[in-house]
Short mmCIF file of the C-alpha atoms (twelve columns), coordinates in Angstrom:
data_MODEL
# 
_entry.id   MODEL 
# 
loop_
_atom_site.group_PDB 
_atom_site.id 
_atom_site.type_symbol 
_atom_site.label_atom_id 
_atom_site.label_alt_id 
_atom_site.label_comp_id 
_atom_site.label_asym_id 
_atom_site.label_seq_id 
_atom_site.Cartn_x 
_atom_site.Cartn_y 
_atom_site.Cartn_z 
_atom_site.pdbx_PDB_model_num 
ATOM 1   C CA . MET A 1   -3.887  -76.472 -28.558 1 
ATOM 2   C CA . ALA A 2   -4.909  -73.842 -29.927 1 
ATOM 3   C CA . ARG A 3   -5.955  -73.865 -34.000 1 
ATOM 4   C CA . ARG A 4   -4.439  -71.335 -35.512 1 
ATOM 5   C CA . THR A 5   -6.760  -68.561 -38.091 1 
ATOM 6   C CA . PRO A 6   -5.163  -69.513 -41.402 1 
ATOM 7   C CA . SER A 7   -4.285  -65.541 -43.482 1 
ATOM 8   C CA . ILE A 8   -5.675  -64.434 -45.937 1 
ATOM 9   C CA . PRO A 9   -3.049  -62.240 -48.530 1 
ATOM 10  C CA . VAL A 10  -5.421  -58.680 -49.646 1 
ATOM 11  C CA . ALA A 11  -4.101  -56.681 -52.206 1 
ATOM 12  C CA . MET A 12  -3.716  -53.137 -52.349 1 
ATOM 13  C CA . PRO A 13  -4.720  -51.008 -54.728 1 
ATOM 14  C CA . ASP A 14  -1.750  -49.978 -56.185 1 
ATOM 15  C CA . ASP A 15  -2.686  -45.790 -55.562 1 
ATOM 16  C CA . ALA A 16  -2.931  -46.371 -52.292 1 
ATOM 17  C CA . PRO A 17  0.041   -45.331 -49.832 1 
ATOM 18  C CA . ALA A 18  1.781   -48.018 -48.077 1 
ATOM 19  C CA . GLN A 19  0.963   -47.738 -44.160 1 
ATOM 20  C CA . SER A 20  3.276   -48.632 -40.675 1 
ATOM 21  C CA . PRO A 21  3.197   -46.683 -38.200 1 
ATOM 22  C CA . TRP A 22  5.954   -44.910 -37.329 1 
ATOM 23  C CA . PHE A 23  6.674   -46.378 -34.622 1 
ATOM 24  C CA . ARG A 24  7.098   -50.249 -36.346 1 
ATOM 25  C CA . ASN A 25  10.878  -48.380 -37.310 1 
ATOM 26  C CA . LEU A 26  11.767  -47.805 -34.129 1 
ATOM 27  C CA . GLN A 27  14.586  -50.513 -33.042 1 
ATOM 28  C CA . MET A 28  13.594  -50.865 -28.983 1 
ATOM 29  C CA . SER A 29  16.377  -52.433 -27.311 1 
ATOM 30  C CA . GLY A 30  16.963  -53.016 -23.747 1 
ATOM 31  C CA . LEU A 31  18.734  -50.888 -22.631 1 
ATOM 32  C CA . THR A 32  16.738  -47.475 -24.038 1 
ATOM 33  C CA . VAL A 33  13.515  -49.216 -22.666 1 
ATOM 34  C CA . THR A 34  15.398  -49.416 -19.141 1 
ATOM 35  C CA . VAL A 35  16.846  -45.620 -19.562 1 
ATOM 36  C CA . LEU A 36  12.890  -44.454 -20.706 1 
ATOM 37  C CA . ILE A 37  12.040  -46.263 -17.861 1 
ATOM 38  C CA . LEU A 38  14.148  -44.642 -15.563 1 
ATOM 39  C CA . ILE A 39  13.773  -41.484 -16.298 1 
ATOM 40  C CA . VAL A 40  10.084  -41.353 -16.219 1 
ATOM 41  C CA . GLY A 41  10.332  -43.314 -12.520 1 
ATOM 42  C CA . ALA A 42  12.613  -40.162 -11.875 1 
ATOM 43  C CA . LEU A 43  10.006  -37.688 -12.787 1 
ATOM 44  C CA . VAL A 44  7.337   -39.361 -10.816 1 
ATOM 45  C CA . VAL A 45  10.132  -39.767 -7.243  1 
ATOM 46  C CA . LEU A 46  10.982  -35.691 -8.202  1 
ATOM 47  C CA . ALA A 47  7.811   -33.668 -9.197  1 
ATOM 48  C CA . PRO A 48  6.499   -33.560 -5.785  1 
ATOM 49  C CA . SER A 49  10.106  -32.374 -4.365  1 
ATOM 50  C CA . LEU A 50  10.146  -29.708 -6.816  1 
ATOM 51  C CA . ARG A 51  6.418   -28.309 -5.985  1 
ATOM 52  C CA . VAL A 52  8.221   -28.250 -2.796  1 
ATOM 53  C CA . LEU A 53  10.970  -26.230 -3.462  1 
ATOM 54  C CA . VAL A 54  9.201   -24.099 -5.662  1 
ATOM 55  C CA . GLU A 55  6.364   -23.305 -2.367  1 
ATOM 56  C CA . GLN A 56  9.097   -23.112 -0.604  1 
ATOM 57  C CA . ARG A 57  10.878  -20.403 -2.915  1 
ATOM 58  C CA . GLN A 58  7.724   -18.439 -2.966  1 
ATOM 59  C CA . GLU A 59  7.591   -18.319 0.804   1 
ATOM 60  C CA . LEU A 60  10.727  -17.253 1.121   1 
ATOM 61  C CA . ALA A 61  10.773  -14.780 -0.705  1 
ATOM 62  C CA . ALA A 62  6.855   -13.069 0.673   1 
ATOM 63  C CA . LEU A 63  9.375   -13.536 3.568   1 
ATOM 64  C CA . GLU A 64  11.922  -11.230 2.307   1 
ATOM 65  C CA . GLN A 65  9.771   -9.467  1.484   1 
ATOM 66  C CA . ARG A 66  8.070   -8.502  4.607   1 
ATOM 67  C CA . VAL A 67  11.632  -8.297  5.909   1 
ATOM 68  C CA . ALA A 68  12.244  -6.192  4.011   1 
ATOM 69  C CA . GLU A 69  8.924   -4.249  4.855   1 
ATOM 70  C CA . GLN A 70  9.619   -4.088  9.157   1 
ATOM 71  C CA . GLN A 71  13.513  -2.974  8.315   1 
ATOM 72  C CA . ALA A 72  12.369  0.081   6.647   1 
ATOM 73  C CA . LEU A 73  9.636   0.286   9.559   1 
ATOM 74  C CA . VAL A 74  12.760  0.151   11.875  1 
ATOM 75  C CA . ASP A 75  14.579  2.297   10.190  1 
ATOM 76  C CA . GLY A 76  11.595  5.096   11.046  1 
ATOM 77  C CA . LEU A 77  11.007  4.237   13.828  1 
ATOM 78  C CA . GLU A 78  14.928  4.880   14.789  1 
ATOM 79  C CA . ILE A 79  14.732  7.844   12.913  1 
ATOM 80  C CA . GLU A 80  11.998  9.774   15.711  1 
ATOM 81  C CA . ILE A 81  14.019  8.402   18.543  1 
ATOM 82  C CA . ASP A 82  17.100  10.455  16.871  1 
ATOM 83  C CA . ARG A 83  14.236  12.983  16.234  1 
ATOM 84  C CA . TRP A 84  13.241  12.721  20.207  1 
ATOM 85  C CA . GLN A 85  17.321  13.676  21.502  1 
ATOM 86  C CA . ASP A 86  17.210  16.556  20.372  1 
ATOM 87  C CA . PRO A 87  16.502  19.278  22.828  1 
ATOM 88  C CA . ALA A 88  15.266  21.745  20.140  1 
ATOM 89  C CA . PHE A 89  12.699  18.454  18.601  1 
ATOM 90  C CA . ILE A 90  11.482  17.908  22.282  1 
ATOM 91  C CA . GLU A 91  10.780  22.197  23.250  1 
ATOM 92  C CA . ALA A 92  9.035   22.836  19.804  1 
ATOM 93  C CA . GLN A 93  6.268   19.809  20.403  1 
ATOM 94  C CA . ALA A 94  5.483   20.615  23.927  1 
ATOM 95  C CA . ARG A 95  5.468   23.868  22.527  1 
ATOM 96  C CA . ASP A 96  3.317   22.629  20.042  1 
ATOM 97  C CA . ARG A 97  1.461   20.081  21.284  1 
ATOM 98  C CA . LEU A 98  1.274   20.559  24.908  1 
ATOM 99  C CA . LEU A 99  0.595   24.693  24.330  1 
ATOM 100 C CA . TYR A 100 3.986   24.752  27.032  1 
ATOM 101 C CA . VAL A 101 6.007   28.264  27.625  1 
ATOM 102 C CA . TYR A 102 8.512   30.084  28.885  1 
ATOM 103 C CA . PRO A 103 7.888   31.717  32.580  1 
ATOM 104 C CA . GLY A 104 7.586   35.752  31.521  1 
ATOM 105 C CA . ASP A 105 6.349   34.458  27.459  1 
ATOM 106 C CA . ILE A 106 2.550   36.137  26.420  1 
ATOM 107 C CA . SER A 107 0.904   33.418  24.696  1 
ATOM 108 C CA . TYR A 108 -1.706  33.925  21.954  1 
ATOM 109 C CA . LEU A 109 -4.551  31.201  21.344  1 
ATOM 110 C CA . VAL A 110 -6.539  32.218  18.981  1 
ATOM 111 C CA . ILE A 111 -10.397 30.176  18.783  1 
ATOM 112 C CA . ASP A 112 -12.733 30.222  16.323  1 
ATOM 113 C CA . ASP A 113 -14.594 33.853  16.253  1 
ATOM 114 C CA . GLY A 114 -17.735 31.885  14.756  1 
ATOM 115 C CA . GLN A 115 -17.737 33.864  11.609  1 
ATOM 116 C CA . THR A 116 -15.943 31.154  9.872   1 
ATOM 117 C CA . ILE A 117 -17.613 29.959  6.328   1 
ATOM 118 C CA . GLU A 118 -18.579 26.866  5.776   1 
ATOM 119 C CA . LEU A 119 -19.149 25.968  2.474   1 
ATOM 120 C CA . ASP A 120 -21.708 23.824  0.754   1 
ATOM 121 C CA . PRO A 121 -19.584 21.184  -0.853  1 
ATOM 122 C CA . THR A 122 -22.019 20.676  -4.294  1 
ATOM 123 C CA . GLN A 123 -21.445 24.175  -5.048  1 
ATOM 124 C CA . PRO A 124 -19.861 24.700  -8.266  1 
ATOM 125 C CA . ILE A 125 -16.002 25.099  -8.751  1 
ATOM 126 C CA . SER A 126 -16.021 28.540  -10.417 1 
ATOM 127 C CA . ASP A 127 -12.472 30.209  -12.249 1 
ATOM 128 C CA . GLU A 128 -13.526 33.951  -10.824 1 
ATOM 129 C CA . ILE A 129 -12.055 35.012  -8.153  1 
ATOM 130 C CA . GLN A 130 -14.758 35.304  -5.305  1 
ATOM 131 C CA . GLU A 131 -14.797 38.305  -2.839  1 
ATOM 132 C CA . THR A 132 -15.345 36.694  0.658   1 
ATOM 133 C CA . ARG A 133 -18.313 38.039  3.277   1 
ATOM 134 C CA . VAL A 134 -15.119 38.125  6.340   1 
ATOM 135 C CA . ASP A 135 -13.066 41.031  6.250   1 
ATOM 136 C CA . TRP A 136 -9.832  38.845  8.345   1 
ATOM 137 C CA . SER A 137 -7.658  41.441  8.856   1 
ATOM 138 C CA . GLN A 138 -9.948  43.355  11.008  1 
ATOM 139 C CA . ALA A 139 -11.621 39.664  12.765  1 
ATOM 140 C CA . VAL A 140 -8.166  39.134  14.097  1 
ATOM 141 C CA . LEU A 141 -7.717  42.457  14.619  1 
ATOM 142 C CA . LEU A 142 -10.623 42.285  17.143  1 
ATOM 143 C CA . SER A 143 -9.366  39.195  18.245  1 
ATOM 144 C CA . ALA A 144 -6.854  40.172  19.928  1 
ATOM 145 C CA . MET A 145 -7.846  43.532  21.377  1 
ATOM 146 C CA . THR A 146 -10.447 41.646  22.951  1 
ATOM 147 C CA . ALA A 147 -8.361  39.413  24.494  1 
ATOM 148 C CA . ALA A 148 -5.791  42.249  25.648  1 
ATOM 149 C CA . LEU A 149 -8.451  44.445  27.155  1 
ATOM 150 C CA . THR A 150 -10.953 41.932  28.624  1 
ATOM 151 C CA . ASP A 151 -10.457 41.272  32.082  1 
ATOM 152 C CA . ARG A 152 -13.471 38.791  31.866  1 
ATOM 153 C CA . PRO A 153 -13.600 35.047  31.265  1 
ATOM 154 C CA . ALA A 154 -13.525 33.085  28.191  1 
ATOM 155 C CA . ASP A 155 -16.161 31.581  28.722  1 
ATOM 156 C CA . GLU A 156 -18.673 34.892  28.925  1 
ATOM 157 C CA . LEU A 157 -16.672 36.143  26.105  1 
ATOM 158 C CA . VAL A 158 -18.895 36.254  22.448  1 
ATOM 159 C CA . ALA A 159 -17.755 37.051  18.923  1 
ATOM 160 C CA . PRO A 160 -17.684 40.422  18.075  1 
ATOM 161 C CA . ALA A 161 -19.674 41.059  14.730  1 
ATOM 162 C CA . THR A 162 -17.895 43.105  12.320  1 
ATOM 163 C CA . GLY A 163 -20.460 45.173  10.297  1 
ATOM 164 C CA . GLU A 164 -21.476 42.999  7.537   1 
ATOM 165 C CA . GLY A 165 -24.856 41.492  7.967   1 
ATOM 166 C CA . GLY A 166 -24.662 41.406  12.069  1 
ATOM 167 C CA . ALA A 167 -23.427 44.292  13.073  1 
ATOM 168 C CA . PRO A 168 -24.583 45.400  16.780  1 
# 
């Protein structure tokens, strides 16, 4: 038999508060303990399922967004297909992209005459109006006249000088 140690009463000071833990005042019944164990068990069992549910919801939202983007792309392509069904659009594309003309039409193709001013990107931007060194109207007129009045092939043609800077 185990010996029991004797308990000795100890007197507490009068001004000391009575310290009794708050949980000692709770009366736990078997039903309360069982309900708490069931709640903890349910949390342990349902936590992974809830995590999977949240992940699936996020994945579903991402997929719905992707479907919306793809649908917008399909709608744009359908509009493009409808546009290509229009004969006027096809004609305009053939004229612009492939430089097609009808028989009897005269097509003028203006190529850079070498007098284009290339701007240095490091130049400061000013608020003042600047005068260009090339008279564009005269350059267009000379280009059209040269193209219309010459019998030489295109690779032999030289850009005409305008009289400023490099006059012939």
